[in-house]
mmCIF file of C-alpha atoms in Angstrom:
data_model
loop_
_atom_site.group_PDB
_atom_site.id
_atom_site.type_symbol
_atom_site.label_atom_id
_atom_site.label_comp_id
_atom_site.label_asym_id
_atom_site.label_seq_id
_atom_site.Cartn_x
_atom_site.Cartn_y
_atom_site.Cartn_z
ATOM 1 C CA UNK A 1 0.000 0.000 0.000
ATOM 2 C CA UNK A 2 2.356 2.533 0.819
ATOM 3 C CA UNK A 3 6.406 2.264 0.565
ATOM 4 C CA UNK A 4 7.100 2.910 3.794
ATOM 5 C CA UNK A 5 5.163 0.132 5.426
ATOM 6 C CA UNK A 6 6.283 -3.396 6.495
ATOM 7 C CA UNK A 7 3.516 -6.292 7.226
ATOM 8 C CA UNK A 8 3.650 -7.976 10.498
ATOM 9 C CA UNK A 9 1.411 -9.689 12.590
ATOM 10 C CA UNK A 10 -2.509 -8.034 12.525
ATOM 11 C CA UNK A 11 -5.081 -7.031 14.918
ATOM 12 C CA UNK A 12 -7.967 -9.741 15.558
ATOM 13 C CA UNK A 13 -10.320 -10.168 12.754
ATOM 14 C CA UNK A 14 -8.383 -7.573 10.778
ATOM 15 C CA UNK A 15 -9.459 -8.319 6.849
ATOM 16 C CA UNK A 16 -6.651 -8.525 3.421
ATOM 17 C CA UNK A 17 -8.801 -6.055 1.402
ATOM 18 C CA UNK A 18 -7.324 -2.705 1.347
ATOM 19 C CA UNK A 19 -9.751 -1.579 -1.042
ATOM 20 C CA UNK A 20 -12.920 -2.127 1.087
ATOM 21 C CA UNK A 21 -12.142 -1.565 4.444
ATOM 22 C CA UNK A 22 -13.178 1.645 6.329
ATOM 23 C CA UNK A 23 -11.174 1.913 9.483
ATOM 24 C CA UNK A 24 -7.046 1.028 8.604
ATOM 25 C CA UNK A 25 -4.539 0.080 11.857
ATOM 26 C CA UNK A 26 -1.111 1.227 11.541
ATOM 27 C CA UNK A 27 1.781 1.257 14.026
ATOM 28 C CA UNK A 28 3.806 3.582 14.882
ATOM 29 C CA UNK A 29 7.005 1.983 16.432
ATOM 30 C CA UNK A 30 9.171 4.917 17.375
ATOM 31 C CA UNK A 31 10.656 5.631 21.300
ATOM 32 C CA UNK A 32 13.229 8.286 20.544
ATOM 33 C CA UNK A 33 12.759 11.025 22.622
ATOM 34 C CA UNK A 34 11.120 9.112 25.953
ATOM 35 C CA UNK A 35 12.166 10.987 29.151
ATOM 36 C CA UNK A 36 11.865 8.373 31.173
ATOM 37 C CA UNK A 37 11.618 4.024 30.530
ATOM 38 C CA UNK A 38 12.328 3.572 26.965
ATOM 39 C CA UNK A 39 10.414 0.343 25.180
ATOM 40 C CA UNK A 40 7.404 1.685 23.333
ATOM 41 C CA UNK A 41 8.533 0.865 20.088
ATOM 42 C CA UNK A 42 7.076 -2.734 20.975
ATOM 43 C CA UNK A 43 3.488 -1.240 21.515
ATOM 44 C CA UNK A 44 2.203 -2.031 18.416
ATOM 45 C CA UNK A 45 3.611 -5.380 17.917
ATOM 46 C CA UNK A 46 2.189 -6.710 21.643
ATOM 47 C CA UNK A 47 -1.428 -4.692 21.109
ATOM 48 C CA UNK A 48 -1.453 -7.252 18.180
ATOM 49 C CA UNK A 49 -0.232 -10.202 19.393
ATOM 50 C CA UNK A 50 -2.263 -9.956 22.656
ATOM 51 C CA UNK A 51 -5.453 -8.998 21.163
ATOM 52 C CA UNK A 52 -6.304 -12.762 20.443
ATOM 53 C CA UNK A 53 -6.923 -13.187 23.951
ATOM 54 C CA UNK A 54 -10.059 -10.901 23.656
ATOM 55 C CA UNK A 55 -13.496 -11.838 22.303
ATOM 56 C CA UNK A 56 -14.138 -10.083 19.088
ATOM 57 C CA UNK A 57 -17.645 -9.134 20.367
ATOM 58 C CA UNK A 58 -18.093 -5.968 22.354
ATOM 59 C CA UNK A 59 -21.017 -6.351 25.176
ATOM 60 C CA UNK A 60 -20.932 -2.454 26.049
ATOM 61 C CA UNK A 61 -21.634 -2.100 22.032
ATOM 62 C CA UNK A 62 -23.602 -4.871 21.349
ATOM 63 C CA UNK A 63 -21.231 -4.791 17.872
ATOM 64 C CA UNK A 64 -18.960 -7.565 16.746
ATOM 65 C CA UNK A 65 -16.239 -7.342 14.463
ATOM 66 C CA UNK A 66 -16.682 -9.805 12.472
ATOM 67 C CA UNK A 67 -19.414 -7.510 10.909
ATOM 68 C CA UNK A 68 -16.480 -4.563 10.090
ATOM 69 C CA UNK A 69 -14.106 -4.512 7.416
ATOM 70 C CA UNK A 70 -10.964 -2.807 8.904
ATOM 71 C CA UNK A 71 -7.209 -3.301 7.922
ATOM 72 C CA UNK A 72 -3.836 -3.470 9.395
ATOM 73 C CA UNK A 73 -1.661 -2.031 7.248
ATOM 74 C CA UNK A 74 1.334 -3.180 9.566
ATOM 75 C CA UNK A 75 4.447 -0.899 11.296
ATOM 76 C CA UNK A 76 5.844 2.337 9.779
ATOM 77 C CA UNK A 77 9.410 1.604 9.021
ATOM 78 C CA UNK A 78 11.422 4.278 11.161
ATOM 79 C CA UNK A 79 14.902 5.045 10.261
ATOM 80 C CA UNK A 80 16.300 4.774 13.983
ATOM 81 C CA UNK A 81 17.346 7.382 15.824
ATOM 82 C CA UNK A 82 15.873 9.875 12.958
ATOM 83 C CA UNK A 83 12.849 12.240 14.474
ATOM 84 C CA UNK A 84 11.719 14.753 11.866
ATOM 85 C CA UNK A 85 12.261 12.216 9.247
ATOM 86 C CA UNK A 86 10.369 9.349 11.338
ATOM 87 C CA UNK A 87 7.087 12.026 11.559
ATOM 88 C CA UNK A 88 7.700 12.743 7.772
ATOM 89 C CA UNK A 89 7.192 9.056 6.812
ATOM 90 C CA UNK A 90 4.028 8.700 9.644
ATOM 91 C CA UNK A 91 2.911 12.148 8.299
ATOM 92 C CA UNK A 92 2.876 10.251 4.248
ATOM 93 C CA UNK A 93 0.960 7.118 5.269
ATOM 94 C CA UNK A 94 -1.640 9.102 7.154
ATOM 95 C CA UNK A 95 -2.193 11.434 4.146
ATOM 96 C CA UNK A 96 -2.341 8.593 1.886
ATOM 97 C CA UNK A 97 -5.174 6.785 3.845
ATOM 98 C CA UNK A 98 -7.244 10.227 4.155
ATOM 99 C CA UNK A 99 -6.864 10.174 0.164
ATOM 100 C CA UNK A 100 -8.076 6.979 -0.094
ATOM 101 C CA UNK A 101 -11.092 7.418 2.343
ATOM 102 C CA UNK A 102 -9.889 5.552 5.137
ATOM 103 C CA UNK A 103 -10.055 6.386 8.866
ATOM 104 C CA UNK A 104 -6.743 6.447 10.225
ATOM 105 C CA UNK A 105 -5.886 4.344 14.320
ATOM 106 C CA UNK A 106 -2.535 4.656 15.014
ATOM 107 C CA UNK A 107 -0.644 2.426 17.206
ATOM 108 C CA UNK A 108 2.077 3.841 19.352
ATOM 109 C CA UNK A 109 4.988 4.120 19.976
ATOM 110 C CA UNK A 110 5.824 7.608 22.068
ATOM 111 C CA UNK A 111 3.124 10.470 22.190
ATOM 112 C CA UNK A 112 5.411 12.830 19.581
ATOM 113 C CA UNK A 113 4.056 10.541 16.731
ATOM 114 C CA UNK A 114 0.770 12.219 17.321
ATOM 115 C CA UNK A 115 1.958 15.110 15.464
ATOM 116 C CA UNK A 116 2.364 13.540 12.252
ATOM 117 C CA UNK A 117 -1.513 12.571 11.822
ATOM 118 C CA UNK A 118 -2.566 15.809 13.077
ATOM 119 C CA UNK A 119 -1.124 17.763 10.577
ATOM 120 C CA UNK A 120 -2.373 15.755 7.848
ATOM 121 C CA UNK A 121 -5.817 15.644 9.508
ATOM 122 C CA UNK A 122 -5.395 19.755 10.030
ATOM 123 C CA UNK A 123 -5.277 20.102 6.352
ATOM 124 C CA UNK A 124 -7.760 17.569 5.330
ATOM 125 C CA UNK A 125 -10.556 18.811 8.146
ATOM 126 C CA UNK A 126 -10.331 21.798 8.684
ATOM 127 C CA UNK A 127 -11.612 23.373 11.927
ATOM 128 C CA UNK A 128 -10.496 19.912 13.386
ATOM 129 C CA UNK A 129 -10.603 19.608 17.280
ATOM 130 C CA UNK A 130 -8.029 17.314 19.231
ATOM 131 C CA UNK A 131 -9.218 15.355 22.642
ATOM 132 C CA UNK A 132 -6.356 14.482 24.549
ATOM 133 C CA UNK A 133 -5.967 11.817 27.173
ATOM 134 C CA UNK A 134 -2.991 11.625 29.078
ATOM 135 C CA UNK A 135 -1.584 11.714 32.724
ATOM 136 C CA UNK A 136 1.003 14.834 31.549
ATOM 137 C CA UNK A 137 0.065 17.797 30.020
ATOM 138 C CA UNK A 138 2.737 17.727 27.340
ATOM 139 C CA UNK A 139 2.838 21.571 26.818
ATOM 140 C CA UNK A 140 6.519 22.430 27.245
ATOM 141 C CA UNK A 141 7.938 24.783 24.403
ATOM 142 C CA UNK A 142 10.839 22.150 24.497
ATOM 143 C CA UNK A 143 12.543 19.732 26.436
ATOM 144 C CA UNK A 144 16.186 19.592 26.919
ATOM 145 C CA UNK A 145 16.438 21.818 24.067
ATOM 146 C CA UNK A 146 14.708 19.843 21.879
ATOM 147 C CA UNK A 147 11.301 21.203 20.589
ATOM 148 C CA UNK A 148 10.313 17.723 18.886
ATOM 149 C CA UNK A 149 9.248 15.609 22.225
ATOM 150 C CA UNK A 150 7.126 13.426 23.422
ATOM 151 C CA UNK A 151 6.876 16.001 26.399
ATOM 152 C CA UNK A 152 6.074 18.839 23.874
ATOM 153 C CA UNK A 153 4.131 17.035 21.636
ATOM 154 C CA UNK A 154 0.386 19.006 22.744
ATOM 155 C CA UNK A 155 2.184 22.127 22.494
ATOM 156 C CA UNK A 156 3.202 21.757 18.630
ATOM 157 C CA UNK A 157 -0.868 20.227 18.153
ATOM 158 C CA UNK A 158 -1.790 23.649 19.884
ATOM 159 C CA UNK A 159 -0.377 25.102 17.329
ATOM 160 C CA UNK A 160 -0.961 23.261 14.435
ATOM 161 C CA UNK A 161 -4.915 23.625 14.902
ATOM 162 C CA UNK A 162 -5.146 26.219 17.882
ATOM 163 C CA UNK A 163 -5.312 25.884 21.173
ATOM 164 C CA UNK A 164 -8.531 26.588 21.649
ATOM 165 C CA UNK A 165 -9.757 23.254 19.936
ATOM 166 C CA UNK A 166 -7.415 21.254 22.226
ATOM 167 C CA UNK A 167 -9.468 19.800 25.063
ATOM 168 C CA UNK A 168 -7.118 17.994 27.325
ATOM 169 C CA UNK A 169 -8.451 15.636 30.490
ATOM 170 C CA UNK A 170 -7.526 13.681 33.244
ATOM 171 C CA UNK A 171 -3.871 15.575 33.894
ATOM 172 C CA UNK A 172 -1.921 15.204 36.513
ATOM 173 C CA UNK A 173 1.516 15.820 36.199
ATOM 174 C CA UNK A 174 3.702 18.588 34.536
ATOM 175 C CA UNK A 175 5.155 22.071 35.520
ATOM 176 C CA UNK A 176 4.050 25.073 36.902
ATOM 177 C CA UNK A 177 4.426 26.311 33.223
ATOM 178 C CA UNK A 178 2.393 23.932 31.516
ATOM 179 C CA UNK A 179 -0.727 23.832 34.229
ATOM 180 C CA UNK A 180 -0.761 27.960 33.409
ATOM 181 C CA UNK A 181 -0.626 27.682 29.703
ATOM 182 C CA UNK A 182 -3.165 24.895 29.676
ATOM 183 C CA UNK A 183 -5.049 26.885 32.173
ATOM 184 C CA UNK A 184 -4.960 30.230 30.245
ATOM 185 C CA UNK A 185 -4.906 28.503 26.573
ATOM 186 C CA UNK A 186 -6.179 24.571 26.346
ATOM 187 C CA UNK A 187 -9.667 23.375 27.168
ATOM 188 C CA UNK A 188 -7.743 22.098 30.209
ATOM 189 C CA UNK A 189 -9.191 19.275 32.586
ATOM 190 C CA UNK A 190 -6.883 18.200 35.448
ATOM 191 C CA UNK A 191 -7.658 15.552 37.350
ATOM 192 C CA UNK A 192 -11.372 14.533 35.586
ATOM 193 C CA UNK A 193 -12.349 13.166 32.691
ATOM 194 C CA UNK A 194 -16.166 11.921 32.506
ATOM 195 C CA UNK A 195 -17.800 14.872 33.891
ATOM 196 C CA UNK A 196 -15.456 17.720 31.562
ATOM 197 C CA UNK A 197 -16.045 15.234 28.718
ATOM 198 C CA UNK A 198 -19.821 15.061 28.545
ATOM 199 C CA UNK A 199 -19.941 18.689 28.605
ATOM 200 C CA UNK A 200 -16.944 19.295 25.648
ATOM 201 C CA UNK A 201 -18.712 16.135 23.688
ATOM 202 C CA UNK A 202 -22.151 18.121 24.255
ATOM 203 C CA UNK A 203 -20.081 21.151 22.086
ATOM 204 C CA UNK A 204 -18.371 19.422 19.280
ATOM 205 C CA UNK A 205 -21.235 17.339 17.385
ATOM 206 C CA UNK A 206 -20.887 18.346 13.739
ATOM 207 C CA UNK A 207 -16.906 18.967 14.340
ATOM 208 C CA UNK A 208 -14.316 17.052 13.108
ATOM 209 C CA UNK A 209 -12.867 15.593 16.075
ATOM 210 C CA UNK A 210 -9.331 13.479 16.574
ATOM 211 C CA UNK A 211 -8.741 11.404 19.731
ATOM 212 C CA UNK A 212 -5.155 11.456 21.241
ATOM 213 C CA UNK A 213 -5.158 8.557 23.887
ATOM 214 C CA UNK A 214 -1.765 8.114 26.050
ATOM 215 C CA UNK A 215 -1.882 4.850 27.993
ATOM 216 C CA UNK A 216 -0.889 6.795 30.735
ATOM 217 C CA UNK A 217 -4.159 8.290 31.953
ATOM 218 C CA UNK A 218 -5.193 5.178 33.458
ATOM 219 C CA UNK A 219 -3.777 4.568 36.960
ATOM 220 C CA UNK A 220 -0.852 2.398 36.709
ATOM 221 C CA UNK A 221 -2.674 0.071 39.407
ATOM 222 C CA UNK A 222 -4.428 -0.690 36.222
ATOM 223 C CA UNK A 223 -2.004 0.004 33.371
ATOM 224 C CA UNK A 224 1.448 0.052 34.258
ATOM 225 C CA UNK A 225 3.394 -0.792 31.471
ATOM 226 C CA UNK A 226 3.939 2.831 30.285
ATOM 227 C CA UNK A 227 7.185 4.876 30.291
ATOM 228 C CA UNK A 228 6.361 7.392 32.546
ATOM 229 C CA UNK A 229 3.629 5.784 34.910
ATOM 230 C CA UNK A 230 1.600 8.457 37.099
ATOM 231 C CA UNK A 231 -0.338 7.858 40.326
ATOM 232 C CA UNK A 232 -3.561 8.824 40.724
ATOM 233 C CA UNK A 233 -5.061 8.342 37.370
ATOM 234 C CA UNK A 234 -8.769 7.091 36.181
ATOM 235 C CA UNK A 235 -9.223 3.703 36.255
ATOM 236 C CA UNK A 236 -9.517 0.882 33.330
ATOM 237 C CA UNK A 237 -13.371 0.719 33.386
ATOM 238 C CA UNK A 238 -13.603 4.740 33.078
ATOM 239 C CA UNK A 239 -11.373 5.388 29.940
ATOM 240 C CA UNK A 240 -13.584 2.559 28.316
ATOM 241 C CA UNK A 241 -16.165 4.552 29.447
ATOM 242 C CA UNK A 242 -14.781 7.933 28.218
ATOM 243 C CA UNK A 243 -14.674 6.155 24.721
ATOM 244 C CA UNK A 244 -17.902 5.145 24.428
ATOM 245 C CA UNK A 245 -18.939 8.849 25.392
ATOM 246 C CA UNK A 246 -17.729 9.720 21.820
ATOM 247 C CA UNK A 247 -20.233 7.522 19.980
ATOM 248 C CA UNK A 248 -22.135 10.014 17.755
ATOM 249 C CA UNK A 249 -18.889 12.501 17.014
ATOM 250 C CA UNK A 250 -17.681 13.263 13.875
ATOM 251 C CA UNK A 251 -14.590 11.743 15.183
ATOM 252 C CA UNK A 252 -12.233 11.300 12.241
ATOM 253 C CA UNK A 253 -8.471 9.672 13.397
ATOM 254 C CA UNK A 254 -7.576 8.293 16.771
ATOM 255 C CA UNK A 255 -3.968 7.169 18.264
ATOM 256 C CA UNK A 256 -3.303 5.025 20.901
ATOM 257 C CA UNK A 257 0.237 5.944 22.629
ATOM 258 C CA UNK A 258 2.949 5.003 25.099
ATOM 259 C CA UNK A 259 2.062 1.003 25.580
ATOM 260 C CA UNK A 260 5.319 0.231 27.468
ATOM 261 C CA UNK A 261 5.473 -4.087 27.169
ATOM 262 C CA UNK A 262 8.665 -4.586 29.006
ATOM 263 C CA UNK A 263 7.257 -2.859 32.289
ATOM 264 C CA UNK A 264 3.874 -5.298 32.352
ATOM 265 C CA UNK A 265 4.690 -9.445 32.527
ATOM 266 C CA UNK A 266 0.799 -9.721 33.078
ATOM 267 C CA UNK A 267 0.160 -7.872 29.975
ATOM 268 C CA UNK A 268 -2.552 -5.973 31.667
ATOM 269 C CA UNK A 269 -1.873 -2.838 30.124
ATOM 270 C CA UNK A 270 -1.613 -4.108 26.631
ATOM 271 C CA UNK A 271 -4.802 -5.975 26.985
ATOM 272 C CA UNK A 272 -6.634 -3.189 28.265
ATOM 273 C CA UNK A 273 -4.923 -1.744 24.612
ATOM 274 C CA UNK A 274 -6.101 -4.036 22.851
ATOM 275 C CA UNK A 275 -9.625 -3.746 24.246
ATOM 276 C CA UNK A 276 -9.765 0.043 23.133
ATOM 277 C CA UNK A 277 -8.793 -0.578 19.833
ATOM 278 C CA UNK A 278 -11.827 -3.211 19.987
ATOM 279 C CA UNK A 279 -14.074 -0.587 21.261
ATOM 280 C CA UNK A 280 -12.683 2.006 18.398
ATOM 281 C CA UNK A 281 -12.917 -0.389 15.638
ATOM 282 C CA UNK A 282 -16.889 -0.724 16.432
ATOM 283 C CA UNK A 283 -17.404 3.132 17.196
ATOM 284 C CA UNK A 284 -15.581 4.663 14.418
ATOM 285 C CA UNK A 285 -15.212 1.859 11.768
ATOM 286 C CA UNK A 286 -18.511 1.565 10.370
#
């Protein structure tokens, strides 16, 4: 489909047509600027390879997959060590699957990879609005010098589609910096999620929407194979829940970020993964 992209092992019930499917998977394998636990690059690969242990029916949706054509296109090759370049080849694919009709779920990697399917989904919708998930605010002007990171990453989608049409929920970690820009710039939620949600999903019917979802806003009671795990975070049952509180947006493109394998021998945190991508497949695949 695309010269940058390698085949490996698919998603559950993922389909071999291309052509007809609606909804296409693609990883994003890339852990170059992590602050913290490096190891995301094998996200994608164990969201796949675990997702066999879940049943391909959805009770909260009363959907099944078996009923969806969606495809997994496989893993971005990344040349290593290579940032700009690495969110030039992401940024390609993406654009390529909006020409060809197809919604866009990107597997993860680190949160910077974000960037490249907002810009293309910037350009292709405009007026587009960004939810954001995550324990960290990700709002620093750089890090380390480096303005390319996956602790700046919300700061370059601020400016890419404004930063009024970021809406940003359950954070709870960053600096003094980032809590007042959020404060004074970002639809900013600390802390919550549900109740801010309902009211910013009550807003944005008839708007493009893209969901940015880092692992990391779960408590890592839950979900602790992440690279920078953060107490005090929702729990497994409510981010499933904050999903299905999107059913009826215009919601266009979706990541999934910052599954951390190496850090989880139960596989918890992949599987609960694995189960989102479920849930997104049956919301936004049809």
């Amino acid at each position: 489909m695309h010269e940058f992209l390698e085949s490996c092992g698919g998603f559950m019930g993922a389909g071999n047509d291309y052509r007809s499917a609606r909804l296409v998977l693609v990883g994003a394998p890339m852990d170059f600027t992590v602050s913290f636990r490096p190891g995301t690059r094998s996200g994608p690969r164990r969201i796949r390879e675990v997702s066999v242990g879940l049943e391909e029916y959805s009770p909260y949706l009363q959907r099944d997959l078996k009923d969806y054509c969606y495809y997994d296109a496989g893993d971005v090759v990344l040349p290593f060590g290579h940032v700009p370049q690495s969110l030039n080849r992401l940024e390609s694919v993406v654009g390529q699957l909006l020409a060809d009709g197809k919604f866009p779920l990107v597997l993860g990697g680190e949160h910077l990879i974000a960037l490249a399917p907002v810009k293309q989904m910037a350009r292709a919708f405009p007026g587009l609005n960004v939810l954001h998930f995550d324990a960290h605010a990700d709002l620093r002007e750089d890090y380390l010098g480096e303005s390319l990171s996956h602790a700046t990453v919300m700061r370059r989608v601020a400016e890419v589609v404004g930063s009024r049409n970021l809406h940003q929920f359950g954070i709870r970690s960053g600096t003094a910096g980032e809590f007042a820009y959020g404060r004074e710039n970002t639809g900013f939620y600390p802390f919550e999620i549900l109740t801010p949600l309902q009211q910013v999903v009550d807003r944005l019917h008839g708007c493009p929407v893209y969901v940015t979802l880092d692992i990391d806003v779960v408590d890592p009671a839950f979900a602790p194979g992440t690279g920078t795990p953060e107490p005090g975070g929702c729990s497994s049952a409510e981010i499933m829940a904050a999903l299905h509180m999107l059913k009826g947006l215009n919601v266009v493109g979706m990541d999934l970020v910052e599954v951390c394998p190496v850090y989880d021998q139960s596989d918890r945190t992949s599987l609960l993964a694995a189960k989102l991508v479920r849930e997104a497949i049956l919301l936004f695949g049809g």
